[in-house]
Amino acid sequence: MIRGKTIAFLVAPEGVEQVELTEPWKAIKQAGGTPKLISTGSGRIRAFNHLDRGDTFAVDGTVGDVSVADFDGLVLPGGVANPDFLRMVPEAVRFVGDFFEAGKPVAAICHAPWTLIEADVVRDRMVTSWPSLQTDLRNAGANWVDREIVVCTAGLNVLVTSRKPDDLKAFCQGAIDAFSQ
């Protein structure tokens, strides 16, 4: 259980894979945690179901207005456009890196490790991702493996990664376990 813990979900204004946002969000709430949607701007974000427009969700805070000290962990949902946008926003990249420096757990799924690469936090870490990112991750110094879930404790924090929506059950449980420590 993670009762009393607040978990940041960092997403771009549009392009996050909806199920990779909503399923971990539900898991955090069911485990007693408080999820908060953080983005690069205020208002609402637009999720996608692969390439089709999905629902919109209200933003709780922006990367410029929140601090890692406000949170106990971070979830980075995927979607191709979502991390590609985030890795071009210095405040978002810094926000991600700050979780690692603070030793707080991070969970990233699918294409989300692109943002981890930009934050330079995957070197010497075992990770998984959507298969097309494996070369990028290896070039950034990560040990990429093709597994449903990887829980890496070889750094200052726990890093949980998964490959795709089919891995969400394991990803959600791995994230809850990491956030409960």
PDB file of C-alpha atoms in Angstrom:
ATOM      1  CA  MET A   1       0.000   0.000   0.000  1.00  0.00           C
ATOM      2  CA  ILE A   2       1.133   3.529  -0.710  1.00  0.00           C
ATOM      3  CA  ARG A   3      -1.381   5.406   1.412  1.00  0.00           C
ATOM      4  CA  GLY A   4      -0.325   9.000   1.937  1.00  0.00           C
ATOM      5  CA  LYS A   5       2.094   9.036  -1.014  1.00  0.00           C
ATOM      6  CA  THR A   6       1.749  11.396  -3.959  1.00  0.00           C
ATOM      7  CA  ILE A   7       2.882  10.191  -7.370  1.00  0.00           C
ATOM      8  CA  ALA A   8       3.560  12.521 -10.305  1.00  0.00           C
ATOM      9  CA  PHE A   9       2.510  11.499 -13.815  1.00  0.00           C
ATOM     10  CA  LEU A  10       4.473  13.589 -16.304  1.00  0.00           C
ATOM     11  CA  VAL A  11       2.912  13.935 -19.759  1.00  0.00           C
ATOM     12  CA  ALA A  12       3.050  16.235 -22.780  1.00  0.00           C
ATOM     13  CA  PRO A  13       0.057  18.393 -23.735  1.00  0.00           C
ATOM     14  CA  GLU A  14      -0.919  15.705 -26.262  1.00  0.00           C
ATOM     15  CA  GLY A  15       0.218  12.310 -27.405  1.00  0.00           C
ATOM     16  CA  VAL A  16       0.298  10.214 -24.228  1.00  0.00           C
ATOM     17  CA  GLU A  17      -0.980   6.667 -24.749  1.00  0.00           C
ATOM     18  CA  GLN A  18      -4.269   6.796 -22.825  1.00  0.00           C
ATOM     19  CA  VAL A  19      -4.195   3.285 -21.344  1.00  0.00           C
ATOM     20  CA  GLU A  20      -0.598   3.830 -20.163  1.00  0.00           C
ATOM     21  CA  LEU A  21      -1.870   6.862 -18.241  1.00  0.00           C
ATOM     22  CA  THR A  22      -5.203   5.560 -16.960  1.00  0.00           C
ATOM     23  CA  GLU A  23      -4.237   2.038 -15.825  1.00  0.00           C
ATOM     24  CA  PRO A  24      -1.270   3.082 -13.616  1.00  0.00           C
ATOM     25  CA  TRP A  25      -3.382   6.027 -12.373  1.00  0.00           C
ATOM     26  CA  LYS A  26      -6.116   3.613 -11.239  1.00  0.00           C
ATOM     27  CA  ALA A  27      -3.536   1.298  -9.662  1.00  0.00           C
ATOM     28  CA  ILE A  28      -2.027   4.164  -7.655  1.00  0.00           C
ATOM     29  CA  LYS A  29      -5.474   5.203  -6.397  1.00  0.00           C
ATOM     30  CA  GLN A  30      -6.457   1.612  -5.541  1.00  0.00           C
ATOM     31  CA  ALA A  31      -3.238   1.250  -3.549  1.00  0.00           C
ATOM     32  CA  GLY A  32      -4.124   4.352  -1.529  1.00  0.00           C
ATOM     33  CA  GLY A  33      -1.836   6.819  -3.292  1.00  0.00           C
ATOM     34  CA  THR A  34      -2.629  10.199  -4.781  1.00  0.00           C
ATOM     35  CA  PRO A  35      -1.756  10.594  -8.472  1.00  0.00           C
ATOM     36  CA  LYS A  36      -1.141  14.105  -9.843  1.00  0.00           C
ATOM     37  CA  LEU A  37      -1.048  14.956 -13.546  1.00  0.00           C
ATOM     38  CA  ILE A  38       1.918  17.188 -14.364  1.00  0.00           C
ATOM     39  CA  SER A  39       2.520  18.674 -17.803  1.00  0.00           C
ATOM     40  CA  THR A  40       4.426  21.461 -19.503  1.00  0.00           C
ATOM     41  CA  GLY A  41       1.375  23.719 -19.534  1.00  0.00           C
ATOM     42  CA  SER A  42      -1.818  24.193 -17.561  1.00  0.00           C
ATOM     43  CA  GLY A  43      -5.342  23.278 -18.619  1.00  0.00           C
ATOM     44  CA  ARG A  44      -6.010  19.880 -20.144  1.00  0.00           C
ATOM     45  CA  ILE A  45      -3.929  17.299 -21.962  1.00  0.00           C
ATOM     46  CA  ARG A  46      -5.156  15.134 -24.855  1.00  0.00           C
ATOM     47  CA  ALA A  47      -4.474  11.401 -24.680  1.00  0.00           C
ATOM     48  CA  PHE A  48      -4.386   9.098 -27.679  1.00  0.00           C
ATOM     49  CA  ASN A  49      -5.381   5.497 -28.333  1.00  0.00           C
ATOM     50  CA  HIS A  50      -2.419   4.679 -30.545  1.00  0.00           C
ATOM     51  CA  LEU A  51      -3.004   7.168 -33.411  1.00  0.00           C
ATOM     52  CA  ASP A  52      -6.631   8.050 -32.600  1.00  0.00           C
ATOM     53  CA  ARG A  53      -7.570  10.981 -30.386  1.00  0.00           C
ATOM     54  CA  GLY A  54      -8.593   9.889 -26.921  1.00  0.00           C
ATOM     55  CA  ASP A  55      -9.951  11.671 -23.873  1.00  0.00           C
ATOM     56  CA  THR A  56      -8.755  14.873 -22.241  1.00  0.00           C
ATOM     57  CA  PHE A  57      -7.545  15.100 -18.647  1.00  0.00           C
ATOM     58  CA  ALA A  58      -7.132  18.071 -16.308  1.00  0.00           C
ATOM     59  CA  VAL A  59      -3.577  19.052 -15.391  1.00  0.00           C
ATOM     60  CA  ASP A  60      -2.848  19.340 -11.654  1.00  0.00           C
ATOM     61  CA  GLY A  61       0.427  21.255 -12.032  1.00  0.00           C
ATOM     62  CA  THR A  62       3.129  22.278 -14.457  1.00  0.00           C
ATOM     63  CA  VAL A  63       6.798  21.326 -14.392  1.00  0.00           C
ATOM     64  CA  GLY A  64       7.624  24.977 -13.795  1.00  0.00           C
ATOM     65  CA  ASP A  65       5.406  25.188 -10.718  1.00  0.00           C
ATOM     66  CA  VAL A  66       6.085  21.905  -8.912  1.00  0.00           C
ATOM     67  CA  SER A  67       9.102  20.361  -7.258  1.00  0.00           C
ATOM     68  CA  VAL A  68      10.296  16.793  -6.856  1.00  0.00           C
ATOM     69  CA  ALA A  69       9.981  17.441  -3.112  1.00  0.00           C
ATOM     70  CA  ASP A  70       6.183  17.477  -3.657  1.00  0.00           C
ATOM     71  CA  PHE A  71       6.177  13.825  -4.766  1.00  0.00           C
ATOM     72  CA  ASP A  72       7.150  10.352  -3.622  1.00  0.00           C
ATOM     73  CA  GLY A  73       7.591   8.892  -7.114  1.00  0.00           C
ATOM     74  CA  LEU A  74       7.166   9.455 -10.843  1.00  0.00           C
ATOM     75  CA  VAL A  75       5.306   7.615 -13.597  1.00  0.00           C
ATOM     76  CA  LEU A  76       6.225   8.270 -17.227  1.00  0.00           C
ATOM     77  CA  PRO A  77       3.522   6.897 -19.529  1.00  0.00           C
ATOM     78  CA  GLY A  78       4.407   6.258 -23.157  1.00  0.00           C
ATOM     79  CA  GLY A  79       2.966   7.018 -26.539  1.00  0.00           C
ATOM     80  CA  VAL A  80       5.358   7.973 -29.321  1.00  0.00           C
ATOM     81  CA  ALA A  81       4.633  11.727 -29.369  1.00  0.00           C
ATOM     82  CA  ASN A  82       4.524  12.154 -25.586  1.00  0.00           C
ATOM     83  CA  PRO A  83       8.185  11.482 -24.646  1.00  0.00           C
ATOM     84  CA  ASP A  84       9.409  12.951 -27.934  1.00  0.00           C
ATOM     85  CA  PHE A  85       7.822  16.265 -26.918  1.00  0.00           C
ATOM     86  CA  LEU A  86       8.953  16.051 -23.271  1.00  0.00           C
ATOM     87  CA  ARG A  87      12.604  15.456 -24.139  1.00  0.00           C
ATOM     88  CA  MET A  88      12.656  18.806 -25.945  1.00  0.00           C
ATOM     89  CA  VAL A  89      11.475  20.748 -22.863  1.00  0.00           C
ATOM     90  CA  PRO A  90      14.403  21.477 -20.502  1.00  0.00           C
ATOM     91  CA  GLU A  91      12.155  21.888 -17.434  1.00  0.00           C
ATOM     92  CA  ALA A  92      10.569  18.467 -18.050  1.00  0.00           C
ATOM     93  CA  VAL A  93      13.962  16.800 -18.530  1.00  0.00           C
ATOM     94  CA  ARG A  94      15.284  18.458 -15.375  1.00  0.00           C
ATOM     95  CA  PHE A  95      12.155  17.373 -13.441  1.00  0.00           C
ATOM     96  CA  VAL A  96      12.783  13.739 -14.447  1.00  0.00           C
ATOM     97  CA  GLY A  97      16.482  13.942 -13.587  1.00  0.00           C
ATOM     98  CA  ASP A  98      15.683  15.411 -10.191  1.00  0.00           C
ATOM     99  CA  PHE A  99      13.787  12.230  -9.201  1.00  0.00           C
ATOM    100  CA  PHE A 100      16.931  10.214  -9.833  1.00  0.00           C
ATOM    101  CA  GLU A 101      19.144  12.648  -7.919  1.00  0.00           C
ATOM    102  CA  ALA A 102      16.679  12.557  -5.004  1.00  0.00           C
ATOM    103  CA  GLY A 103      16.695   8.737  -5.000  1.00  0.00           C
ATOM    104  CA  LYS A 104      12.945   8.542  -5.648  1.00  0.00           C
ATOM    105  CA  PRO A 105      11.406   5.685  -7.642  1.00  0.00           C
ATOM    106  CA  VAL A 106      10.536   6.158 -11.319  1.00  0.00           C
ATOM    107  CA  ALA A 107       8.365   3.932 -13.528  1.00  0.00           C
ATOM    108  CA  ALA A 108       8.480   4.325 -17.338  1.00  0.00           C
ATOM    109  CA  ILE A 109       6.655   2.322 -19.995  1.00  0.00           C
ATOM    110  CA  CYS A 110       6.838   1.891 -23.755  1.00  0.00           C
ATOM    111  CA  HIS A 111       8.435   4.967 -25.452  1.00  0.00           C
ATOM    112  CA  ALA A 112       8.827   6.894 -22.156  1.00  0.00           C
ATOM    113  CA  PRO A 113      12.513   5.953 -21.777  1.00  0.00           C
ATOM    114  CA  TRP A 114      13.280   8.523 -24.498  1.00  0.00           C
ATOM    115  CA  THR A 115      12.812  11.123 -21.778  1.00  0.00           C
ATOM    116  CA  LEU A 116      15.103   9.122 -19.475  1.00  0.00           C
ATOM    117  CA  ILE A 117      17.786   9.150 -22.177  1.00  0.00           C
ATOM    118  CA  GLU A 118      17.546  12.937 -22.462  1.00  0.00           C
ATOM    119  CA  ALA A 119      17.864  13.242 -18.680  1.00  0.00           C
ATOM    120  CA  ASP A 120      21.011  11.073 -18.894  1.00  0.00           C
ATOM    121  CA  VAL A 121      19.824   8.656 -16.215  1.00  0.00           C
ATOM    122  CA  VAL A 122      19.971   5.258 -17.945  1.00  0.00           C
ATOM    123  CA  ARG A 123      23.743   4.744 -18.045  1.00  0.00           C
ATOM    124  CA  ASP A 124      24.614   1.392 -16.386  1.00  0.00           C
ATOM    125  CA  ARG A 125      20.933   0.669 -15.698  1.00  0.00           C
ATOM    126  CA  MET A 126      19.039  -2.408 -16.907  1.00  0.00           C
ATOM    127  CA  VAL A 127      15.885  -1.352 -18.735  1.00  0.00           C
ATOM    128  CA  THR A 128      13.263  -2.445 -21.214  1.00  0.00           C
ATOM    129  CA  SER A 129      11.064  -0.420 -23.557  1.00  0.00           C
ATOM    130  CA  TRP A 130       9.208  -0.560 -26.825  1.00  0.00           C
ATOM    131  CA  PRO A 131      11.653  -2.519 -29.026  1.00  0.00           C
ATOM    132  CA  SER A 132      12.421   0.386 -31.400  1.00  0.00           C
ATOM    133  CA  LEU A 133      14.136   2.261 -28.524  1.00  0.00           C
ATOM    134  CA  GLN A 134      16.678  -0.462 -27.761  1.00  0.00           C
ATOM    135  CA  THR A 135      19.466   1.069 -29.897  1.00  0.00           C
ATOM    136  CA  ASP A 136      18.868   4.530 -28.423  1.00  0.00           C
ATOM    137  CA  LEU A 137      18.986   3.095 -24.897  1.00  0.00           C
ATOM    138  CA  ARG A 138      22.116   1.052 -25.563  1.00  0.00           C
ATOM    139  CA  ASN A 139      23.801   4.097 -27.108  1.00  0.00           C
ATOM    140  CA  ALA A 140      22.932   5.998 -23.902  1.00  0.00           C
ATOM    141  CA  GLY A 141      24.736   3.339 -21.835  1.00  0.00           C
ATOM    142  CA  ALA A 142      21.768   1.237 -20.721  1.00  0.00           C
ATOM    143  CA  ASN A 143      21.611  -2.551 -20.682  1.00  0.00           C
ATOM    144  CA  TRP A 144      18.424  -3.137 -22.726  1.00  0.00           C
ATOM    145  CA  VAL A 145      16.572  -6.441 -22.342  1.00  0.00           C
ATOM    146  CA  ASP A 146      13.326  -7.725 -23.836  1.00  0.00           C
ATOM    147  CA  ARG A 147      11.226  -8.482 -20.759  1.00  0.00           C
ATOM    148  CA  GLU A 148       7.715  -7.706 -19.571  1.00  0.00           C
ATOM    149  CA  ILE A 149       9.121  -5.719 -16.665  1.00  0.00           C
ATOM    150  CA  VAL A 150      12.551  -4.762 -15.387  1.00  0.00           C
ATOM    151  CA  VAL A 151      13.079  -3.493 -11.847  1.00  0.00           C
ATOM    152  CA  CYS A 152      16.555  -1.996 -11.661  1.00  0.00           C
ATOM    153  CA  THR A 153      18.082  -1.127  -8.298  1.00  0.00           C
ATOM    154  CA  ALA A 154      21.604  -0.494  -9.633  1.00  0.00           C
ATOM    155  CA  GLY A 155      21.414   3.281  -9.134  1.00  0.00           C
ATOM    156  CA  LEU A 156      20.376   5.850  -6.573  1.00  0.00           C
ATOM    157  CA  ASN A 157      16.732   4.948  -7.070  1.00  0.00           C
ATOM    158  CA  VAL A 158      14.475   2.116  -8.176  1.00  0.00           C
ATOM    159  CA  LEU A 159      13.719   2.253 -11.913  1.00  0.00           C
ATOM    160  CA  VAL A 160      10.789   0.199 -13.208  1.00  0.00           C
ATOM    161  CA  THR A 161      10.388  -0.201 -16.978  1.00  0.00           C
ATOM    162  CA  SER A 162       8.014  -2.158 -19.224  1.00  0.00           C
ATOM    163  CA  ARG A 163       7.632  -2.578 -22.980  1.00  0.00           C
ATOM    164  CA  LYS A 164       4.012  -1.975 -23.985  1.00  0.00           C
ATOM    165  CA  PRO A 165       0.338  -1.864 -22.966  1.00  0.00           C
ATOM    166  CA  ASP A 166       0.210  -5.672 -22.832  1.00  0.00           C
ATOM    167  CA  ASP A 167       2.661  -5.413 -19.903  1.00  0.00           C
ATOM    168  CA  LEU A 168       0.525  -3.000 -17.879  1.00  0.00           C
ATOM    169  CA  LYS A 169      -0.519  -5.491 -15.184  1.00  0.00           C
ATOM    170  CA  ALA A 170       3.118  -6.255 -14.320  1.00  0.00           C
ATOM    171  CA  PHE A 171       4.111  -2.593 -14.770  1.00  0.00           C
ATOM    172  CA  CYS A 172       1.438  -1.335 -12.376  1.00  0.00           C
ATOM    173  CA  GLN A 173       2.370  -3.907  -9.729  1.00  0.00           C
ATOM    174  CA  GLY A 174       6.085  -3.141 -10.127  1.00  0.00           C
ATOM    175  CA  ALA A 175       5.419   0.591  -9.785  1.00  0.00           C
ATOM    176  CA  ILE A 176       3.276   0.090  -6.649  1.00  0.00           C
ATOM    177  CA  ASP A 177       5.977  -2.127  -5.129  1.00  0.00           C
ATOM    178  CA  ALA A 178       8.647   0.508  -5.868  1.00  0.00           C
ATOM    179  CA  PHE A 179       6.548   3.359  -4.492  1.00  0.00           C
ATOM    180  CA  SER A 180       5.749   1.417  -1.301  1.00  0.00           C
ATOM    181  CA  GLN A 181       9.404   1.231  -0.229  1.00  0.00           C
TER     182      GLN A 181
END
